Amino acid sequence: MVHKVMKGLLLAMLVSAVPATAQTPQTAVSDGSGMQVSYSVSGIYGHEGKKVYLIDNLTETSIDSMVVVNGKFSFTGTAAKDAFMAVGAENSKWEIDFFNDGTPVIINVNDSTLKGSPLNERLAKLEVEQDLPKRTLSEKVSKMTAADITAHEDELSDEYGKMADEMTAFANRVFKEERHSLIPVAFAGYFFFDNGVEAYDELVKEQVVFANHPYLKKTRDEVEALLKPKDSPKTAFIGQPFTDFEMADPDGKMHKISELVGEGKWVLIDFWASWCGPCRAEMPNVLEAYNKYHAKGFEVIGISLDEKKEAWVKAIGQIKMPWMQLSDLKGFNCAAAIAYKVDAIPDNLLIDPQGKIIDRALRGKSLHKHLQDIFGE
């Protein structure tokens, strides 16, 4: 989800290191299963005197830490069986994840490689493979000056969108190909963002082996909170009648959304921008829904938060969106964004034939499921 200041923040995150967070050490990791298993974690790191952290991914806390001596570190203790854990270090942007399956783990923090059980070695290999686009872009940005970043902001935003697309597609493939192991748990964030939090219920229903892992449920809840925070503008308008507004299309012709909204059709008001990578990644999903249900009475109105008309028009042509497009080219000061308190994109409103807002922030399979309930197959 891209906040109105996220264009700069996304790039800043790529430039800066992300060290492990040191918090009060805890004696053991628990996932509620009750069964405890001993762990032995050791490894090497080429930054003498820096701290290495053992992290509980479920609670997002450091449960142990030590200073690197002679290039080495080690941790021993007990944790819940199959607890999802990680090793992170000062001066390193990356953490190395593993499951506590009772097999000793040896980690090279320098290159994010791991030796251990077949499960954990497979996990490490897949995470390095998925992270490759992010590492490549991060390395590129780290070599740029602040002025270079500002000058190439639109280009870098496009690259970020492409990176997010590749990493999301990778996570979807992992959920399909690795469903007989715990490995998909580590990729749940990307999966739920793309497929909707309802995908969690399907996994539980199918009784896949990782469905009851507590980290999966935690990730599902976090994604839901990001997409639809409770008691926030994301839910405050649900159940209310729509507010009309008027803006220009790419040809300069003025339109009110009431031309379509409240006229007997279901309408999705879709907030997006040409520079928003996640928005562009979501467009094939919206297009699929439009093509499937348009003949049954489903309309889409795109509201762009662009500020440059050329970029807006170019993106419409690239993505090939056939529905009405409107913008006043004022970014997040757009009249529609202000009316509906849009402070992050992608965002949308689903409005019923009578003009009442039924739901908001529908993405991935969440959108299709809602429309399927309305229109049937």
C-alpha positions as MATLAB code, in Angstrom:
seq = 'MVHKVMKGLLLAMLVSAVPATAQTPQTAVSDGSGMQVSYSVSGIYGHEGKKVYLIDNLTETSIDSMVVVNGKFSFTGTAAKDAFMAVGAENSKWEIDFFNDGTPVIINVNDSTLKGSPLNERLAKLEVEQDLPKRTLSEKVSKMTAADITAHEDELSDEYGKMADEMTAFANRVFKEERHSLIPVAFAGYFFFDNGVEAYDELVKEQVVFANHPYLKKTRDEVEALLKPKDSPKTAFIGQPFTDFEMADPDGKMHKISELVGEGKWVLIDFWASWCGPCRAEMPNVLEAYNKYHAKGFEVIGISLDEKKEAWVKAIGQIKMPWMQLSDLKGFNCAAAIAYKVDAIPDNLLIDPQGKIIDRALRGKSLHKHLQDIFGE';
ca = [
       0.000    0.000    0.000;
       1.525    3.334   -1.011;
       1.059    6.272    1.380;
       1.219    9.826    0.025;
       4.775   10.100    1.369;
       5.697    6.558    0.424;
       7.344    7.447   -2.880;
      10.243    8.913   -0.947;
      10.086    6.420    1.908;
      10.237    3.397   -0.360;
      13.451    4.691   -1.862;
      14.824    5.640    1.542;
      14.209    2.100    2.789;
      16.208    0.728   -0.108;
      19.135    2.991    0.723;
      19.259    2.503    4.471;
      20.276   -0.592    6.386;
      17.660   -2.413    8.429;
      19.404   -3.827   11.516;
      17.731   -6.341   13.763;
      15.812   -4.721   16.596;
      17.323   -5.358   20.009;
      14.709   -5.787   22.686;
      14.578   -7.350   26.114;
      15.889  -10.930   25.842;
      13.347  -13.648   26.499;
      13.991  -17.149   27.742;
      12.086  -19.071   25.100;
       9.954  -18.722   22.012;
       6.403  -20.021   22.187;
       3.757  -20.493   19.538;
       1.140  -21.930   21.851;
       1.738  -25.535   20.823;
       3.283  -26.432   24.168;
       5.995  -28.667   22.673;
       9.496  -27.261   23.173;
      12.499  -28.220   21.047;
      16.138  -27.369   21.639;
      17.841  -25.136   19.104;
      21.490  -24.706   18.212;
      22.253  -21.749   15.963;
      25.803  -20.809   15.015;
      27.494  -19.015   12.191;
      29.893  -16.435   10.850;
      29.704  -12.713   10.178;
      32.448  -10.501    8.834;
      31.873   -7.535   11.144;
      33.920   -8.073   14.264;
      32.450   -6.580   17.423;
      28.971   -6.080   15.919;
      25.907   -7.657   17.449;
      23.992  -10.607   16.027;
      20.407  -11.170   17.136;
      18.239  -14.265   17.443;
      14.714  -13.175   16.604;
      11.266  -14.600   17.277;
       9.322  -13.679   14.124;
       6.001  -14.295   15.842;
       6.526  -11.641   18.516;
       9.019   -9.614   16.466;
      11.407   -9.478   19.415;
      15.052  -10.318   19.915;
      15.232  -13.293   22.276;
      19.016  -13.355   22.461;
      22.011  -11.433   21.189;
      25.798  -11.601   21.226;
      28.819   -9.750   19.941;
      30.706  -11.332   17.050;
      34.084  -12.666   18.261;
      36.660  -13.964   15.790;
      33.982  -13.696   13.123;
      31.695  -16.192   14.878;
      28.508  -16.329   16.953;
      26.264  -19.025   18.488;
      22.977  -19.390   20.334;
      21.429  -22.319   22.206;
      18.137  -22.671   24.016;
      14.614  -23.985   23.607;
      11.698  -22.808   21.524;
       8.364  -24.118   20.335;
       8.593  -26.849   17.742;
       8.549  -25.300   14.267;
       8.693  -21.774   15.687;
       9.506  -19.323   12.901;
      12.786  -17.657   13.888;
      15.517  -15.551   12.301;
      19.059  -14.297   12.680;
      19.764  -10.633   11.991;
      22.810   -8.461   12.557;
      24.049   -4.912   12.819;
      25.241   -3.521    9.482;
      23.149   -6.093    7.595;
      19.936   -5.259    5.713;
      18.821   -8.876    5.605;
      17.600  -11.450    8.095;
      17.915  -15.209    7.594;
      14.771  -17.129    8.577;
      14.462  -20.731    9.742;
      12.024  -23.065   11.462;
      12.982  -24.616   14.798;
      12.730  -28.264   13.734;
      15.396  -29.582   16.112;
      18.226  -29.730   13.559;
      21.242  -27.466   14.235;
      21.443  -24.417   11.999;
      24.684  -22.895   10.677;
      24.278  -19.439    9.121;
      26.566  -17.291    7.015;
      25.217  -13.789    7.563;
      27.599  -12.424    4.926;
      25.733  -14.071    2.035;
      22.451  -15.161    3.707;
      23.180  -18.863    3.219;
      22.236  -21.582    5.679;
      23.107  -25.187    6.440;
      20.665  -27.314    8.373;
      17.674  -29.515    7.720;
      16.417  -29.926    4.131;
      13.425  -27.751    5.105;
      15.547  -24.836    6.280;
      18.069  -25.097    3.468;
      15.203  -24.995    0.979;
      13.662  -22.007    2.762;
      16.943  -20.075    2.715;
      17.439  -20.754   -0.982;
      13.920  -19.591   -1.853;
      14.147  -16.435    0.248;
      17.432  -15.421   -1.379;
      15.861  -16.057   -4.783;
      12.775  -13.989   -3.964;
      14.858  -11.160   -2.507;
      17.082  -10.860   -5.570;
      15.016   -8.082   -7.256;
      14.963   -6.130   -3.981;
      18.700   -6.568   -3.418;
      19.448   -5.495   -6.982;
      17.358   -2.339   -6.709;
      18.697   -1.608   -3.231;
      22.272   -1.836   -4.477;
      21.471    0.457   -7.394;
      19.851    3.099   -5.184;
      22.627    2.904   -2.574;
      25.094    4.123   -5.207;
      22.953    7.132   -6.144;
      23.100   10.585   -4.629;
      20.008   12.208   -3.162;
      19.877   14.456   -6.215;
      20.053   11.447   -8.548;
      17.212    9.763   -6.658;
      15.028   12.863   -6.913;
      15.800   13.263  -10.614;
      14.910    9.636  -11.350;
      12.036    9.298   -8.864;
       9.417    8.250  -11.423;
      11.758    5.733  -13.032;
      12.680    4.254   -9.648;
       9.011    4.069   -8.663;
       8.342    2.048  -11.822;
      11.244   -0.242  -10.951;
       9.874   -0.628   -7.440;
       6.497   -1.632   -8.882;
       8.147   -4.205  -11.124;
      10.137   -5.510   -8.164;
       6.968   -5.866   -6.075;
       5.248   -7.701   -8.935;
       8.107  -10.187   -9.251;
       8.293  -10.839   -5.518;
       4.523  -11.299   -5.264;
       4.462  -13.715   -8.201;
       7.266  -15.654   -6.541;
       5.290  -15.929   -3.278;
       2.221  -17.180   -5.150;
       4.351  -19.850   -6.783;
       5.762  -20.903   -3.418;
       2.258  -21.328   -2.002;
       1.414  -23.558   -4.937;
       4.603  -25.626   -5.152;
       5.549  -25.907   -1.474;
       2.132  -26.529    0.062;
       3.250  -29.820    1.631;
       5.795  -28.098    3.890;
       5.964  -25.129    6.269;
       7.840  -22.985    3.762;
       4.833  -20.910    2.533;
       4.489  -19.472    6.048;
       7.558  -17.307    5.366;
       5.963  -15.812    2.227;
       2.491  -15.183    3.680;
       2.672  -11.378    3.657;
       3.043  -11.128   -0.108;
       0.467  -13.898   -0.627;
      -2.289  -12.312    1.479;
      -1.709   -8.853    0.023;
      -2.221  -10.299   -3.446;
      -4.955  -12.838   -2.755;
      -6.842  -11.177    0.083;
      -7.040  -12.237    3.697;
      -9.913  -14.567    2.801;
      -7.256  -16.816    1.295;
      -6.353  -17.746    4.872;
      -9.806  -19.278    5.396;
      -9.360  -21.340    2.238;
      -6.017  -22.675    3.464;
      -7.578  -23.685    6.782;
     -10.503  -25.288    4.983;
      -8.129  -27.257    2.760;
      -6.185  -28.335    5.872;
      -2.790  -27.713    4.285;
       0.054  -28.681    6.611;
       0.976  -25.090    7.480;
      -2.564  -23.760    7.956;
      -2.434  -23.775   11.758;
       0.984  -22.201   12.104;
       0.550  -19.144   14.366;
       2.742  -16.945   12.167;
       0.358  -17.500    9.263;
      -2.592  -16.242   11.314;
      -0.548  -13.307   12.623;
       0.406  -12.284    9.080;
      -3.192  -12.584    7.923;
      -4.336  -10.242   10.711;
      -1.546   -7.738   10.003;
      -2.410   -7.574    6.318;
      -6.083   -7.077    7.137;
      -5.190   -4.252    9.529;
      -3.104   -2.571    6.831;
      -5.758   -2.930    4.162;
      -8.709   -2.061    6.378;
      -7.734   -0.585    9.736;
     -10.619   -0.734   12.198;
     -12.221    2.592   13.109;
     -10.362    4.346   10.307;
     -11.378    6.131    7.103;
     -11.023    2.749    5.402;
     -14.201    1.554    7.129;
     -15.882    4.797    8.195;
     -17.676    5.344    4.872;
     -19.083    1.828    4.584;
     -22.880    1.957    4.798;
     -23.063    5.644    3.857;
     -24.388    7.159    0.612;
     -21.752    8.251   -1.880;
     -20.541   11.835   -2.144;
     -20.607   13.190   -5.682;
     -17.695   15.053   -7.227;
     -16.685   16.325  -10.645;
     -13.336   16.063  -12.412;
     -11.918   16.008  -15.922;
     -11.128   13.033  -18.111;
      -7.873   12.895  -20.145;
      -9.517   14.985  -22.895;
     -10.463   17.718  -20.457;
     -14.186   16.904  -20.447;
     -15.793   17.236  -17.019;
     -17.681   14.291  -15.505;
     -19.561   13.657  -12.284;
     -19.408   10.165  -10.832;
     -23.194   10.342  -10.496;
     -23.286    9.703  -14.251;
     -22.730    6.051  -13.287;
     -23.104    5.845   -9.499;
     -26.636    5.409   -8.196;
     -27.964    4.595  -11.657;
     -28.710    0.911  -11.083;
     -25.190   -0.442  -11.495;
     -22.496   -1.644   -9.133;
     -19.563    0.771   -9.364;
     -15.990    0.479   -8.152;
     -14.331    3.856   -7.551;
     -10.662    2.971   -7.950;
      -7.996    5.325   -6.543;
      -4.589    4.877   -8.155;
      -1.622    6.713   -9.738;
       0.843    6.028  -12.516;
       3.762    6.120  -10.048;
       2.158    3.647   -7.616;
       3.721    0.210   -8.157;
       1.169   -1.715   -6.038;
      -1.652    0.070   -7.910;
      -0.285   -1.039  -11.260;
       0.255   -4.537   -9.920;
      -3.416   -4.663   -8.921;
      -4.753   -3.422  -12.288;
      -4.779   -6.823  -14.056;
      -7.009   -8.051  -11.234;
      -9.404   -5.114  -11.642;
      -9.377   -5.580  -15.413;
     -10.217   -9.262  -15.024;
     -13.158   -8.372  -12.769;
     -14.345   -5.690  -15.203;
     -14.232   -8.037  -18.195;
     -16.060  -10.752  -16.268;
     -18.869   -8.689  -14.748;
     -19.230   -5.544  -16.886;
     -21.984   -7.064  -19.023;
     -23.863   -7.916  -15.814;
     -23.858   -4.317  -14.567;
     -20.399   -3.677  -13.106;
     -18.633   -0.379  -13.793;
     -15.264    1.045  -12.762;
     -14.287    4.699  -12.432;
     -10.566    5.352  -12.094;
      -9.512    8.340   -9.973;
      -5.855    9.139  -10.510;
      -3.782   10.893   -7.858;
      -1.209   11.869  -10.452;
       0.134   15.395  -10.740;
       1.566   15.082  -14.247;
      -0.950   14.613  -17.047;
       1.584   13.036  -19.395;
       2.435   10.275  -16.907;
      -1.274    9.688  -16.170;
      -2.293    9.390  -19.832;
       0.723    7.224  -20.642;
      -0.138    4.785  -17.837;
      -3.755    4.502  -19.012;
      -2.489    3.464  -22.439;
       0.109    1.075  -21.058;
      -2.296   -0.719  -18.734;
      -5.176   -0.552  -21.248;
      -7.930    0.361  -18.787;
     -11.231    0.668  -20.701;
     -13.241    2.429  -17.984;
     -13.780    6.127  -17.241;
     -10.660    7.883  -15.948;
     -10.788   11.153  -14.019;
      -8.251   13.381  -12.296;
      -7.710   16.973  -11.239;
      -3.929   16.349  -11.164;
      -3.618   17.498   -7.556;
      -2.173   14.316   -6.100;
      -3.459   13.576   -2.612;
      -5.117   17.009   -2.603;
      -7.480   15.642   -5.232;
     -11.102   16.570   -4.454;
     -12.162   12.924   -4.403;
      -9.262   11.902   -2.158;
     -10.189   14.631    0.309;
     -13.884   13.723    0.200;
     -13.158   10.085    1.027;
     -10.058   10.660    3.197;
      -7.809    8.672    0.898;
      -4.353    8.781    2.475;
      -2.930    5.653    0.856;
      -3.260    3.885   -2.473;
      -4.324    1.549   -3.922;
      -7.772    2.128   -2.461;
     -11.304    1.722   -3.759;
     -14.990    2.000   -2.898;
     -17.625   -0.514   -3.972;
     -20.977    1.237   -4.363;
     -24.321   -0.518   -4.801;
     -26.977    0.311   -7.446;
     -28.696    2.726   -5.047;
     -25.501    4.674   -4.366;
     -24.582    3.232   -0.953;
     -20.960    2.370   -0.184;
     -20.872   -1.354    0.546;
     -17.162   -2.063    1.034;
     -13.708   -0.580    0.657;
     -10.094   -1.509   -0.083;
     -10.997   -4.673   -1.981;
      -7.937   -6.246   -3.599;
      -6.992   -9.526   -5.220;
      -9.397  -12.353   -4.580;
     -11.322  -10.211   -2.096;
     -12.697   -8.161   -4.978;
     -13.604  -11.230   -7.028;
     -15.268  -12.961   -4.092;
     -17.444   -9.915   -3.395;
     -18.467   -9.596   -7.036;
     -19.100  -13.330   -7.288;
     -21.474  -13.064   -4.318;
     -23.264  -10.230   -6.149;
     -23.374  -11.502   -9.718;
     -22.784  -15.253   -9.307;
     -20.331  -17.112  -11.523;
];
